[in-house]
Structure formats: structure tokens, C-alpha cells
XYZ file of C-alpha atoms in Angstrom:
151
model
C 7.125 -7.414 -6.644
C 5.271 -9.659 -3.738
C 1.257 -9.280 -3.783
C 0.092 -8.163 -0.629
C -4.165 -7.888 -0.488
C -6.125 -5.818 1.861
C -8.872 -8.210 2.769
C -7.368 -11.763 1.370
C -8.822 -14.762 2.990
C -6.730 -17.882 2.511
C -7.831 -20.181 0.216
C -6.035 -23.231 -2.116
C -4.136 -22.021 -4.911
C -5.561 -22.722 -8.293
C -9.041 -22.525 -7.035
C -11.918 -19.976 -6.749
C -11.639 -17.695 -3.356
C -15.919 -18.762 -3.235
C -18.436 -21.435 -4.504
C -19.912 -20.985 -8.348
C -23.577 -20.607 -6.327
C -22.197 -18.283 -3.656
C -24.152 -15.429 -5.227
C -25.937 -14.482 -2.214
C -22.468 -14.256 -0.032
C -22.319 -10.511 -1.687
C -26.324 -10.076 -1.564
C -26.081 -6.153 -2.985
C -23.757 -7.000 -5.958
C -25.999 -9.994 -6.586
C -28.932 -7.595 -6.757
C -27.206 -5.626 -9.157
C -25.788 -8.200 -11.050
C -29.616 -9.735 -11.477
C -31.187 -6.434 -12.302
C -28.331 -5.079 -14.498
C -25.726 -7.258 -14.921
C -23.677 -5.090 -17.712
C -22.730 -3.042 -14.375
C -20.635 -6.139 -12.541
C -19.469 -7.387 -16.280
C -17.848 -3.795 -16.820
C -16.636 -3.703 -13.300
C -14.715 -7.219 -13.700
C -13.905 -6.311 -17.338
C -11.785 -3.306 -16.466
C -9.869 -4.672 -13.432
C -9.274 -7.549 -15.385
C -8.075 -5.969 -18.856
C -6.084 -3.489 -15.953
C -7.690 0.030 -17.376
C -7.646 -0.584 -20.806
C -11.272 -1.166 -21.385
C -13.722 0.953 -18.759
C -16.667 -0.279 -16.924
C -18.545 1.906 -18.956
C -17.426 1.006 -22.489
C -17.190 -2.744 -21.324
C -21.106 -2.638 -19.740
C -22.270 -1.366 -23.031
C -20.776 -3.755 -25.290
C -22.279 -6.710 -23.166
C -25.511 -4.947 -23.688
C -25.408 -4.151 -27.470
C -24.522 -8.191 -27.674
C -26.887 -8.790 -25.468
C -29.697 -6.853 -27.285
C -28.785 -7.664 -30.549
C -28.440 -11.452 -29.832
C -29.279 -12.260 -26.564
C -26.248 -13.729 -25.602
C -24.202 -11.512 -23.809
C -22.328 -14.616 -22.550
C -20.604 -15.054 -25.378
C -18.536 -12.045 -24.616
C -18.173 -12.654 -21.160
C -17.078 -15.859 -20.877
C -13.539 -14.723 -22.522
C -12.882 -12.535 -19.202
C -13.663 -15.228 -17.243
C -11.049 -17.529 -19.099
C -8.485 -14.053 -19.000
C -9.100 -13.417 -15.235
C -8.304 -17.840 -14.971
C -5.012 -17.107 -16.747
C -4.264 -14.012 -14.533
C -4.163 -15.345 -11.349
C -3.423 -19.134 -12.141
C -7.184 -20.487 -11.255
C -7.903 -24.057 -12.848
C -10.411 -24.758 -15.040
C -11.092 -24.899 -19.319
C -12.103 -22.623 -21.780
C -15.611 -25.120 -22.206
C -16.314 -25.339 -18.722
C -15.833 -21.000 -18.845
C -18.817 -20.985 -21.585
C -20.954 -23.713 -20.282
C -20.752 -21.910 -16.617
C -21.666 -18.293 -18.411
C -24.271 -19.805 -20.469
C -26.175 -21.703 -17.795
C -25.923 -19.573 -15.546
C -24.775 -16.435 -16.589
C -25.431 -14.201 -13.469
C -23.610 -16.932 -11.192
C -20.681 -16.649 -13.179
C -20.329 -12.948 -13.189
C -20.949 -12.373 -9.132
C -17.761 -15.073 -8.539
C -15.637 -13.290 -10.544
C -16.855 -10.526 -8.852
C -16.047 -11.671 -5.749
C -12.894 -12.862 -6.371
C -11.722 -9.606 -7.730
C -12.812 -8.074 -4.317
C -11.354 -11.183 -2.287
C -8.090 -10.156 -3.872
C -8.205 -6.625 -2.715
C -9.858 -4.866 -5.276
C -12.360 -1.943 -4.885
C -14.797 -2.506 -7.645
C -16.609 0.491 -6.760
C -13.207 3.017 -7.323
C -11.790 0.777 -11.128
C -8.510 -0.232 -12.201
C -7.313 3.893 -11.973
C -8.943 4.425 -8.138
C -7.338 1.406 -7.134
C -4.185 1.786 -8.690
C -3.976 5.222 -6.930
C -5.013 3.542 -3.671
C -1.668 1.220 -4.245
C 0.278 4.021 -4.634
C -1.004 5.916 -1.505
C -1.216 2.696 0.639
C 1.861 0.735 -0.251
C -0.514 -2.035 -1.624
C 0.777 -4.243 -4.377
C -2.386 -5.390 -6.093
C -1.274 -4.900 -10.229
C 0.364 -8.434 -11.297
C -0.773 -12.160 -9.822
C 2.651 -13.398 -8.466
C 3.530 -16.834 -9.513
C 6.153 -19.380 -8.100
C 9.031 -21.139 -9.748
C 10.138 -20.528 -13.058
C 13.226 -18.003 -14.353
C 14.600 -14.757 -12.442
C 16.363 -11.966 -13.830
């Protein structure tokens, strides 16, 4: 199945769709994400583990870790090394925790962004926008990758 996106802008493959500092390209989810950023780590966590987490039970585990510790970006620096592996974006697992430990909120509005550059609705989760496929004729579900072996 080909991946088709709603709103894709082209950029190189391998790469981040925006800039680690961009935060301000998506001023209300920045906002959010400064204020209350277990809301944009549950909404990335559940597109990216496709439904089987929810924002909800994904939000409050950052917090808990977050309370308890302080460090919620110990926990969210594994989605952003799961959402590299998904759709073939360069990068390390060290560079992942240095990025969510300097700068924690950075981190979490890019892969924000990138979710929605690749035609996800954060607002509607991995169910609303699965449905939305389904109505629209929208292949969003599986990164496509070149090369390799065909059935």
C-alpha cells in the first residue's frame, strides 16, 4: 500500500519535515506543549504506538515520571527514537536523549509537527484518523519504504 498524505510538504528523505527550534511554526501546540506538555507527549505517543497506548494513558504516565522524578524525558525520548524507526528519519538513540533532555519541549513540538506534516490529525488520535482513512481513501497507517524484498 502507497502513502498518500493530506497536507505533505516535500522535504529530503531521512530528515525532519521542520527545524529542532521550529517550535513557534505551530505557535498554539507550542503553547500547549509549554504549559502542559503531557497533552502533545500523549498525542505523539498514540499515533506513534498506532492506538495501542491513548493520549490519555500515555499523558499520565509522562506525568507520574515526571512528578515522581522530574524527568519525564526519560520516557519520551524512546518515542522519539520509535517514531525515527517508523518513518526512516536519521539520527541515534544519544542524540534522541540529549535533544529531550536539553530541551525537552523542543523535542516534543517537532515530533509533533511531523506527525501533522504527514497527515495526521492530532486532535481526532490514531482511531479518528484511522476512520478518516477509511472514509477518505487516505493511506496514512504504515511509512512506505523503498527497495528491499516483495511478495
Amino acid at each position: 500500500m502507497e502513502a498518500q498524505h493530506l497536507h505533505a510538504k516535500p522535504h529530503a528523505e531521512g530528515e525532519w519535515s521542520t527545524g529542532f527550534c521550529d517550535c513557534f511554526s505551530d505557535c498554539s501546540n507550542c503553547c500547549i506543549t509549554c504549559w502542559c506538555p503531557c497533552i502533545t507527549f500523549g498525542q505523539v505517543a498514540e499515533i506513534v504506538d498506532r492506538g495501542s497506548t491513548t493520549c490519555g494513558t500515555a499523558g499520565a504516565l509522562y506525568a507520574l515520571i515526571t512528578a515522581i522524578i522530574g524527568c519525564g524525558c526519560i520516557y519520551s525520548c524512546f518515542y522519539r527514537k520509535k517514531m525515527r524507526a517508523q518513518y526512516n528519519i536519521g539520527g541515534d538513540d544519544c542524540g534522541d536523549c540529549l535533544k529531550h533532555f536539553c530541551c525537552e519541549l523542543c523535542a516534543l513540538t517537532q515530533q509533533y509537527r511531523e506527525l501533522k506534516h504527514r497527515g495526521y490529525d492530532m486532535s481526532l488520535g490514531w482511531a479518528g484518523n484511522e476512520e478518516r482513512q477509511n472514509q477518505g481513501g487516505v493511506a496514512m497507517g504504515a511509512p512506505v519504504f523503498q527497495g528491499g524484498m516483495n511478495r
